[in-house]
């Protein structure tokens, strides 16, 4: 079961919760299309992640990322408002948790947390292009000097006016565009996520989060819970 939690940590690391959205409304659906590993135990679980989808909604100053992993075994909703307040609903292994975090709290935790991926090295290749979900994209590569064997190779578009924030220990504010395809690699596994559809509309009711039945806790309490479950590596 510990391997499952470690895989989930990596999955969250590779999925970007979108925030700080400006000047564009839309809905993007992204899908995990490939997961591979040289570790037999991890490889046996890899197929559980293939086909997992993430729906990203953004309108005005609101954004919502809805992750549905492993056939619904794990669900995570992350909403960010104009004041950068974040509400996260997580349902995993029988636990339903609601974590509410203000920008001040998030900044404080970011400043004090040990972030092994704080130093990232970006390279861009505007000659290596492809079309994804109707957008022109070019290649971006990120190396993590402080995390040996880890890298992210993606294709980004500047046609979507979105900049993802810090998520699960990865600083992505420096991205020049929105990633519509990315392959995250670390010593345990390789995971590829691709945008399958984009719509220029969004149903505003999707931002109404139902917190009924969820246990509310602070980010510190949530981090302690994940550590007790063996689910370290989330970057909280």
C-alpha positions as a printed NumPy array, in Angstrom:
array([[  0.   ,   0.   ,   0.   ],
       [  2.947,   2.316,   0.611],
       [  3.889,   1.974,  -3.066],
       [  0.399,   3.091,  -4.011],
       [  0.747,   6.245,  -1.904],
       [  4.162,   6.958,  -3.405],
       [  2.748,   6.617,  -6.912],
       [ -0.096,   8.955,  -5.97 ],
       [  2.459,  11.501,  -4.762],
       [  4.121,  11.41 ,  -8.165],
       [  0.797,  11.676,  -9.94 ],
       [ -0.061,  14.849,  -8.054],
       [  3.392,  16.181,  -8.784],
       [  2.765,  15.837, -12.497],
       [ -0.721,  17.323, -12.516],
       [ -0.909,  21.102, -12.438],
       [ -3.64 ,  22.882, -10.495],
       [ -4.291,  26.05 , -12.506],
       [ -4.618,  29.452, -10.873],
       [ -3.869,  33.126, -11.47 ],
       [ -6.012,  33.032, -14.604],
       [ -6.591,  36.227, -16.565],
       [ -8.347,  37.363, -19.723],
       [ -9.682,  34.002, -20.813],
       [-12.454,  31.543, -19.984],
       [-12.273,  27.891, -20.813],
       [-12.315,  24.209, -19.99 ],
       [ -9.39 ,  21.878, -20.615],
       [ -9.45 ,  18.11 , -20.191],
       [ -6.111,  16.369, -19.724],
       [ -5.487,  12.632, -19.65 ],
       [ -2.659,  10.433, -18.394],
       [ -1.848,   8.49 , -21.552],
       [  1.243,   6.545, -20.511],
       [  2.826,   5.352, -17.265],
       [  5.911,   3.117, -17.251],
       [  8.377,   1.875, -14.662],
       [ 11.362,  -0.454, -14.411],
       [ 10.236,  -1.342, -10.889],
       [  8.014,  -4.459, -11.136],
       [  5.906,  -3.449,  -8.143],
       [  5.288,   0.025,  -9.525],
       [  4.761,  -1.261, -13.05 ],
       [  2.023,  -3.576, -11.799],
       [  0.065,  -0.536, -10.637],
       [  0.918,   1.735, -13.546],
       [ -2.046,   0.731, -15.663],
       [ -4.358,   1.95 , -12.897],
       [ -3.284,   5.499, -13.713],
       [ -3.593,   5.286, -17.483],
       [ -6.76 ,   7.018, -18.628],
       [ -7.034,   9.139, -15.461],
       [ -8.399,  12.574, -16.34 ],
       [ -8.042,  16.084, -15.015],
       [-10.579,  18.782, -15.912],
       [ -9.42 ,  22.387, -15.593],
       [-11.98 ,  25.191, -15.508],
       [-11.161,  28.897, -15.495],
       [-13.347,  31.99 , -15.666],
       [-12.389,  35.541, -14.733],
       [-10.396,  35.201, -11.488],
       [-11.641,  31.72 , -10.612],
       [-10.025,  28.404, -11.427],
       [-10.887,  24.823, -10.561],
       [ -8.919,  21.659, -11.197],
       [-10.762,  18.346, -10.789],
       [ -8.573,  15.235, -10.756],
       [-10.078,  11.764, -11.123],
       [ -7.381,   9.139, -10.673],
       [ -7.312,   5.354, -10.747],
       [-10.876,   4.892, -11.905],
       [-12.272,   7.18 ,  -9.231],
       [-10.351,   5.676,  -6.296],
       [ -8.741,   9.069,  -5.762],
       [-10.467,  12.398,  -6.367],
       [ -8.994,  15.84 ,  -5.801],
       [-10.673,  19.214,  -6.442],
       [ -8.648,  22.414,  -6.102],
       [-10.308,  25.836,  -6.425],
       [ -8.528,  29.185,  -6.324],
       [-10.297,  32.536,  -6.177],
       [ -9.316,  36.148,  -6.938],
       [ -7.702,  36.535,  -3.507],
       [ -5.607,  33.391,  -4.107],
       [ -7.522,  31.518,  -1.406],
       [ -7.435,  27.812,  -2.16 ],
       [ -9.965,  25.132,  -1.248],
       [ -8.887,  21.533,  -1.748],
       [-11.253,  18.588,  -1.449],
       [ -9.594,  15.178,  -1.426],
       [-11.249,  11.782,  -1.313],
       [ -8.827,   8.887,  -0.984],
       [ -8.993,   5.458,   0.613],
       [-12.093,   6.304,   2.623],
       [-10.802,   9.683,   3.793],
       [-12.651,  12.866,   2.771],
       [-10.672,  15.98 ,   3.61 ],
       [-11.249,  19.7  ,   3.033],
       [ -8.231,  21.996,   3.283],
       [ -8.737,  25.763,   3.066],
       [ -5.609,  27.877,   2.612],
       [ -5.168,  31.63 ,   2.252],
       [ -2.413,  33.116,   0.1  ],
       [ -0.637,  34.327,   3.244],
       [ -0.656,  30.827,   4.722],
       [  0.519,  29.281,   1.459],
       [  3.359,  31.781,   1.134],
       [  4.431,  31.152,   4.721],
       [  4.506,  27.397,   4.21 ],
       [  6.362,  27.771,   0.937],
       [  9.013,  29.904,   2.646],
       [  9.598,  27.395,   5.462],
       [  9.151,  24.089,   3.63 ],
       [ 12.061,  22.008,   2.407],
       [ 11.609,  22.038,  -1.36 ],
       [ 13.978,  19.629,  -3.15 ],
       [ 12.853,  20.979,  -6.531],
       [ 13.23 ,  24.687,  -5.839],
       [ 16.05 ,  25.054,  -8.366],
       [ 14.78 ,  24.365, -11.872],
       [ 16.651,  24.776, -15.15 ],
       [ 14.463,  25.729, -18.131],
       [ 15.253,  25.341, -21.802],
       [ 12.918,  26.093, -24.714],
       [ 13.009,  24.937, -28.323],
       [ 10.64 ,  27.005, -30.444],
       [ 11.634,  24.989, -33.525],
       [ 10.24 ,  21.77 , -32.031],
       [  6.499,  22.303, -32.397],
       [  3.249,  20.379, -32.466],
       [ -0.475,  21.095, -32.401],
       [ -2.345,  19.943, -29.297],
       [ -6.087,  20.412, -28.713],
       [ -6.098,  23.008, -31.491],
       [ -3.223,  25.116, -30.1  ],
       [  0.261,  25.706, -31.461],
       [  2.831,  24.465, -28.944],
       [  6.607,  24.351, -28.625],
       [  8.945,  22.261, -26.522],
       [  9.988,  23.045, -22.959],
       [ 12.449,  21.013, -20.882],
       [ 12.971,  21.321, -17.13 ],
       [ 15.823,  19.736, -15.211],
       [ 15.801,  19.475, -11.41 ],
       [ 19.444,  19.662, -10.208],
       [ 18.45 ,  18.906,  -6.613],
       [ 16.392,  15.842,  -7.6  ],
       [ 18.664,  13.425,  -9.399],
       [ 17.017,  11.526, -12.222],
       [ 14.001,  13.849, -12.377],
       [ 12.982,  15.919, -15.393],
       [  9.923,  17.281, -17.138],
       [  9.586,  17.582, -20.904],
       [  6.5  ,  19.328, -22.198],
       [  4.888,  21.302, -24.979],
       [  3.496,  24.696, -24.037],
       [  1.275,  27.223, -25.758],
       [  1.264,  30.977, -25.3  ],
       [ -2.236,  31.153, -26.798],
       [ -3.794,  30.368, -23.405],
       [ -3.316,  33.189, -20.924],
       [ -2.814,  31.019, -17.845],
       [  0.131,  30.667, -15.481],
       [  0.076,  27.766, -13.035],
       [  1.247,  28.438,  -9.45 ],
       [  3.39 ,  26.355,  -7.13 ],
       [  1.839,  22.908,  -6.798],
       [  3.145,  19.919,  -4.86 ],
       [  6.598,  21.391,  -4.422],
       [  7.154,  22.371,  -8.055],
       [  7.743,  26.023,  -8.897],
       [  6.012,  26.623, -12.237],
       [  5.406,  30.365, -12.183],
       [  8.244,  30.826, -14.662],
       [  6.547,  28.841, -17.416],
       [  6.321,  30.902, -20.588],
       [  3.03 ,  29.275, -21.519],
       [  0.415,  26.736, -20.525],
       [  1.567,  23.079, -20.742],
       [ -0.763,  21.002, -22.932],
       [  1.505,  17.967, -22.871],
       [  4.162,  16.958, -20.37 ],
       [  6.159,  13.882, -19.445],
       [  7.423,  13.747, -15.882],
       [ 10.294,  11.361, -15.182],
       [ 11.899,  10.383, -11.894],
       [ 13.816,   7.306, -10.716],
       [ 10.562,   5.474,  -9.966],
       [  8.485,   6.036, -13.088],
       [  7.674,   8.047, -16.208],
       [  4.227,   9.593, -16.685],
       [  2.829,  11.394, -19.733],
       [ -0.194,  13.707, -19.591],
       [ -1.818,  15.22 , -22.696],
       [ -4.645,  17.726, -23.223],
       [ -7.405,  16.002, -25.157],
       [ -9.991,  18.785, -25.479],
       [-10.395,  22.526, -25.016],
       [-13.639,  24.504, -24.933],
       [-13.833,  28.288, -24.724],
       [-16.82 ,  28.097, -22.369],
       [-17.267,  27.024, -18.761],
       [-20.317,  26.154, -16.674],
       [-20.114,  28.564, -13.709],
       [-21.954,  26.133, -11.418],
       [-18.874,  23.894, -11.455],
       [-17.223,  26.33 ,  -9.021],
       [-19.853,  25.577,  -6.334],
       [-17.988,  23.052,  -4.187],
       [-20.007,  20.686,  -2.001],
       [-18.053,  20.234,   1.245],
       [-20.709,  18.106,   2.961],
       [-19.166,  15.048,   4.603],
       [-15.597,  16.347,   4.382],
       [-13.408,  16.783,   7.46 ],
       [-11.959,  20.291,   7.514],
       [ -8.333,  20.616,   8.532],
       [ -5.39 ,  22.951,   8.16 ],
       [ -2.63 ,  22.327,   5.652],
       [ -0.333,  21.423,   8.553],
       [ -2.833,  18.817,   9.78 ],
       [ -3.25 ,  17.483,   6.268],
       [  0.517,  17.132,   5.875],
       [  0.732,  15.259,   9.161],
       [ -2.061,  12.928,   8.065],
       [ -0.307,  12.133,   4.791],
       [  2.982,  11.511,   6.601],
       [  1.254,   9.131,   9.006],
       [ -0.15 ,   7.248,   6.006],
       [  3.263,   6.979,   4.43 ],
       [  2.3  ,   9.457,   1.713],
       [  5.275,  11.768,   1.947],
       [  6.528,  13.666,  -1.042],
       [  3.524,  15.873,  -1.607],
       [  5.501,  19.02 ,  -0.995],
       [  3.228,  20.256,   1.812]])
